[in-house]
mmCIF file of C-alpha atoms in Angstrom:
data_model
loop_
_atom_site.group_PDB
_atom_site.id
_atom_site.type_symbol
_atom_site.label_atom_id
_atom_site.label_comp_id
_atom_site.label_asym_id
_atom_site.label_seq_id
_atom_site.Cartn_x
_atom_site.Cartn_y
_atom_site.Cartn_z
ATOM 1 C CA UNK C 694 86.476 51.265 86.300
ATOM 2 C CA UNK C 695 89.158 49.562 88.309
ATOM 3 C CA UNK C 696 92.815 49.633 89.205
ATOM 4 C CA UNK C 697 94.407 46.410 88.030
ATOM 5 C CA UNK C 698 97.908 44.963 87.968
ATOM 6 C CA UNK C 699 99.740 44.580 84.673
ATOM 7 C CA UNK C 700 100.941 41.321 83.175
ATOM 8 C CA UNK C 701 103.558 41.013 80.452
ATOM 9 C CA UNK C 702 100.772 40.496 77.892
ATOM 10 C CA UNK C 703 98.662 43.474 79.008
ATOM 11 C CA UNK C 704 101.764 45.667 79.165
ATOM 12 C CA UNK C 705 102.698 44.668 75.605
ATOM 13 C CA UNK C 706 99.187 45.426 74.306
ATOM 14 C CA UNK C 707 99.014 48.732 76.190
ATOM 15 C CA UNK C 708 102.426 49.763 74.887
ATOM 16 C CA UNK C 709 101.467 49.027 71.275
ATOM 17 C CA UNK C 710 98.192 50.946 71.570
ATOM 18 C CA UNK C 711 99.649 53.951 73.378
ATOM 19 C CA UNK C 712 102.757 54.242 71.172
ATOM 20 C CA UNK C 713 100.610 54.131 68.018
ATOM 21 C CA UNK C 714 98.359 56.865 69.436
ATOM 22 C CA UNK C 715 101.322 58.967 70.622
ATOM 23 C CA UNK C 716 102.872 58.746 67.169
ATOM 24 C CA UNK C 717 99.891 60.792 65.910
ATOM 25 C CA UNK C 718 100.754 63.693 68.267
ATOM 26 C CA UNK C 719 102.010 66.900 66.671
ATOM 27 C CA UNK C 720 105.232 66.892 68.734
ATOM 28 C CA UNK C 721 107.906 64.175 68.698
ATOM 29 C CA UNK C 722 108.619 64.746 72.389
ATOM 30 C CA UNK C 723 105.207 63.326 73.225
ATOM 31 C CA UNK C 724 106.041 59.993 71.565
ATOM 32 C CA UNK C 725 109.492 59.961 73.183
ATOM 33 C CA UNK C 726 107.945 60.425 76.641
ATOM 34 C CA UNK C 727 105.723 57.361 76.204
ATOM 35 C CA UNK C 728 108.559 55.280 74.769
ATOM 36 C CA UNK C 729 110.693 56.208 77.764
ATOM 37 C CA UNK C 730 107.868 55.316 80.175
ATOM 38 C CA UNK C 731 107.509 51.828 78.720
ATOM 39 C CA UNK C 732 111.302 51.342 78.585
ATOM 40 C CA UNK C 733 111.495 52.138 82.313
ATOM 41 C CA UNK C 734 108.661 49.745 83.154
ATOM 42 C CA UNK C 735 110.101 46.919 81.067
ATOM 43 C CA UNK C 736 113.723 47.312 82.147
ATOM 44 C CA UNK C 737 112.801 47.487 85.827
ATOM 45 C CA UNK C 738 110.354 44.566 85.637
ATOM 46 C CA UNK C 739 107.990 46.965 87.381
ATOM 47 C CA UNK C 740 104.759 45.021 86.938
ATOM 48 C CA UNK C 741 102.826 42.509 88.973
ATOM 49 C CA UNK C 742 101.264 42.698 92.383
ATOM 50 C CA UNK C 743 102.251 45.274 94.966
ATOM 51 C CA UNK C 744 103.986 42.970 97.402
ATOM 52 C CA UNK C 745 106.986 43.002 99.698
ATOM 53 C CA UNK C 746 109.211 44.778 97.187
ATOM 54 C CA UNK C 747 110.232 47.944 99.008
ATOM 55 C CA UNK C 748 111.317 51.162 97.299
ATOM 56 C CA UNK C 749 110.665 49.738 93.840
ATOM 57 C CA UNK C 750 108.246 51.260 91.366
ATOM 58 C CA UNK C 751 105.310 49.039 90.490
ATOM 59 C CA UNK C 752 102.912 50.127 87.754
ATOM 60 C CA UNK C 753 99.193 49.391 87.769
ATOM 61 C CA UNK C 754 96.609 50.305 85.136
ATOM 62 C CA UNK C 755 93.332 52.170 85.420
ATOM 63 C CA UNK C 756 91.016 50.036 83.321
ATOM 64 C CA UNK C 757 87.812 51.509 81.911
ATOM 65 C CA UNK C 758 85.563 49.545 79.550
ATOM 66 C CA UNK C 759 88.311 47.001 78.918
ATOM 67 C CA UNK C 760 90.949 49.596 77.980
ATOM 68 C CA UNK C 761 93.879 50.921 79.978
ATOM 69 C CA UNK C 762 93.287 54.660 80.319
ATOM 70 C CA UNK C 763 96.183 55.387 82.683
ATOM 71 C CA UNK C 764 99.225 53.849 84.326
ATOM 72 C CA UNK C 765 99.809 54.473 88.023
ATOM 73 C CA UNK C 766 103.327 54.390 89.461
ATOM 74 C CA UNK C 767 103.355 53.206 93.083
ATOM 75 C CA UNK C 768 106.112 52.557 95.578
ATOM 76 C CA UNK C 769 105.877 50.693 98.854
ATOM 77 C CA UNK C 770 108.247 52.140 101.462
ATOM 78 C CA UNK C 771 109.152 51.371 105.016
ATOM 79 C CA UNK C 772 110.357 53.764 107.679
ATOM 80 C CA UNK C 773 110.878 52.060 111.016
ATOM 81 C CA UNK C 774 107.738 50.039 111.592
ATOM 82 C CA UNK C 775 105.643 52.317 109.361
ATOM 83 C CA UNK C 776 104.763 51.134 105.859
ATOM 84 C CA UNK C 777 103.714 53.695 103.272
ATOM 85 C CA UNK C 778 102.117 53.238 99.895
ATOM 86 C CA UNK C 779 103.053 56.147 97.633
ATOM 87 C CA UNK C 780 101.213 57.037 94.453
ATOM 88 C CA UNK C 781 104.127 58.682 92.649
ATOM 89 C CA UNK C 782 102.649 59.474 89.271
ATOM 90 C CA UNK C 783 99.687 58.979 87.000
ATOM 91 C CA UNK C 784 100.290 58.691 83.247
ATOM 92 C CA UNK C 785 97.165 59.214 81.154
ATOM 93 C CA UNK C 786 96.863 57.442 77.805
ATOM 94 C CA UNK C 787 97.541 59.605 74.743
ATOM 95 C CA UNK C 788 93.829 59.691 73.892
ATOM 96 C CA UNK C 789 93.072 61.390 77.227
ATOM 97 C CA UNK C 790 96.283 63.425 77.375
ATOM 98 C CA UNK C 791 95.775 64.879 73.888
ATOM 99 C CA UNK C 792 92.091 65.698 74.324
ATOM 100 C CA UNK C 793 91.119 69.362 74.387
ATOM 101 C CA UNK C 794 90.356 70.858 77.796
ATOM 102 C CA UNK C 795 86.594 70.640 77.985
ATOM 103 C CA UNK C 796 84.147 69.951 80.761
ATOM 104 C CA UNK C 797 83.892 66.326 79.594
ATOM 105 C CA UNK C 798 87.662 65.795 79.395
ATOM 106 C CA UNK C 799 87.999 67.227 82.907
ATOM 107 C CA UNK C 800 85.326 64.812 84.157
ATOM 108 C CA UNK C 801 87.125 61.913 82.410
ATOM 109 C CA UNK C 802 90.465 62.845 83.993
ATOM 110 C CA UNK C 803 88.843 63.168 87.410
ATOM 111 C CA UNK C 804 87.259 59.704 87.042
ATOM 112 C CA UNK C 805 90.644 58.231 86.173
ATOM 113 C CA UNK C 806 92.335 59.941 89.125
ATOM 114 C CA UNK C 807 89.540 58.907 91.516
ATOM 115 C CA UNK C 808 89.703 55.295 90.302
ATOM 116 C CA UNK C 809 93.473 55.294 90.826
ATOM 117 C CA UNK C 810 93.196 56.767 94.320
ATOM 118 C CA UNK C 811 90.424 54.386 95.419
ATOM 119 C CA UNK C 812 92.443 51.505 93.964
ATOM 120 C CA UNK C 813 95.483 52.550 95.986
ATOM 121 C CA UNK C 814 93.329 52.600 99.138
ATOM 122 C CA UNK C 815 92.006 49.143 98.291
ATOM 123 C CA UNK C 816 95.528 47.778 97.762
ATOM 124 C CA UNK C 817 96.640 49.366 101.029
ATOM 125 C CA UNK C 818 93.761 47.725 102.884
ATOM 126 C CA UNK C 819 94.574 44.366 101.262
ATOM 127 C CA UNK C 820 98.200 44.593 102.412
ATOM 128 C CA UNK C 821 96.938 45.104 105.930
ATOM 129 C CA UNK C 822 100.222 46.468 107.255
ATOM 130 C CA UNK C 823 100.365 49.861 105.601
ATOM 131 C CA UNK C 824 99.238 52.813 107.676
ATOM 132 C CA UNK C 825 99.948 55.696 105.286
ATOM 133 C CA UNK C 826 98.993 56.524 101.703
ATOM 134 C CA UNK C 827 100.821 59.411 100.042
ATOM 135 C CA UNK C 828 99.847 60.985 96.725
ATOM 136 C CA UNK C 829 102.557 63.019 95.012
ATOM 137 C CA UNK C 830 101.797 66.186 93.062
ATOM 138 C CA UNK C 831 104.318 66.096 90.222
ATOM 139 C CA UNK C 832 102.946 69.133 88.407
ATOM 140 C CA UNK C 833 101.739 72.470 89.749
ATOM 141 C CA UNK C 834 98.239 71.671 88.455
ATOM 142 C CA UNK C 835 98.214 68.406 90.392
ATOM 143 C CA UNK C 836 99.522 70.091 93.555
ATOM 144 C CA UNK C 837 96.704 72.623 93.289
ATOM 145 C CA UNK C 838 94.203 69.794 92.789
ATOM 146 C CA UNK C 839 95.583 67.876 95.794
ATOM 147 C CA UNK C 840 95.374 70.990 97.974
ATOM 148 C CA UNK C 841 91.730 71.391 96.938
ATOM 149 C CA UNK C 842 91.091 67.742 97.799
ATOM 150 C CA UNK C 843 92.778 68.302 101.155
ATOM 151 C CA UNK C 844 90.504 71.250 101.914
ATOM 152 C CA UNK C 845 87.379 69.236 101.017
ATOM 153 C CA UNK C 846 88.514 66.162 102.930
ATOM 154 C CA UNK C 847 89.426 68.277 105.965
ATOM 155 C CA UNK C 848 85.817 69.468 106.110
ATOM 156 C CA UNK C 849 84.565 65.865 105.907
ATOM 157 C CA UNK C 850 87.004 64.847 108.625
ATOM 158 C CA UNK C 851 85.923 67.694 110.911
ATOM 159 C CA UNK C 852 82.301 66.549 110.481
ATOM 160 C CA UNK C 853 83.274 63.052 111.620
ATOM 161 C CA UNK C 854 82.808 61.431 108.214
ATOM 162 C CA UNK C 855 86.346 60.010 108.124
ATOM 163 C CA UNK C 856 86.909 58.538 111.586
ATOM 164 C CA UNK C 857 90.439 57.339 112.278
ATOM 165 C CA UNK C 858 91.979 58.895 109.165
ATOM 166 C CA UNK C 859 94.101 62.043 109.280
ATOM 167 C CA UNK C 860 94.537 64.013 106.056
ATOM 168 C CA UNK C 861 97.376 66.482 105.616
ATOM 169 C CA UNK C 862 99.497 68.255 103.031
ATOM 170 C CA UNK C 863 103.248 67.675 103.382
ATOM 171 C CA UNK C 864 105.041 69.690 100.724
ATOM 172 C CA UNK C 865 103.861 68.261 97.384
ATOM 173 C CA UNK C 866 102.202 65.253 99.045
ATOM 174 C CA UNK C 867 98.570 64.669 100.014
ATOM 175 C CA UNK C 868 98.871 62.274 102.959
ATOM 176 C CA UNK C 869 96.287 59.916 104.453
ATOM 177 C CA UNK C 870 97.329 58.419 107.783
ATOM 178 C CA UNK C 871 95.458 55.916 109.902
ATOM 179 C CA UNK C 872 94.914 57.130 113.433
ATOM 180 C CA UNK C 873 94.939 53.565 114.746
ATOM 181 C CA UNK C 874 96.260 50.581 112.795
ATOM 182 C CA UNK C 875 96.409 49.999 109.038
ATOM 183 C CA UNK C 876 94.255 51.912 106.547
#
């Protein structure tokens, strides 16, 4: 499992695969949502490496066993001298999104989310200038999940297992801030 940048070729292949799978959904709105997602990515040229482009959505893919299981929307922002990497949204592939809620599907979704989050941390470290990672909770379920993560990570932090990293909840955001220097 890894978080990887998209190329025009991988985006085209992912779009074809996901749209075909979404077309099998029982509701037309599901297909329309995926078509809109890919239209936004293509029209905004929102692929490639996370670089100096500020306040622009860049989409990465969570790749598992050679297949893109999710797309991750990230934005790099600057406020004063602070640089933030924001994980704005996570779009699961139709195969995962349409699966019944079972213990296994929950584990699969958690693996995808964890891979995305660790990938964002890795990208932040590679940039070397970012000192904050923010994860947005778009849905109530995700906000609840992020609050649970915050509670668990707060315990780890209080035990000294996360030196130099502050974890907080700011509205719908789970925020990781470096105490000293970049993450």
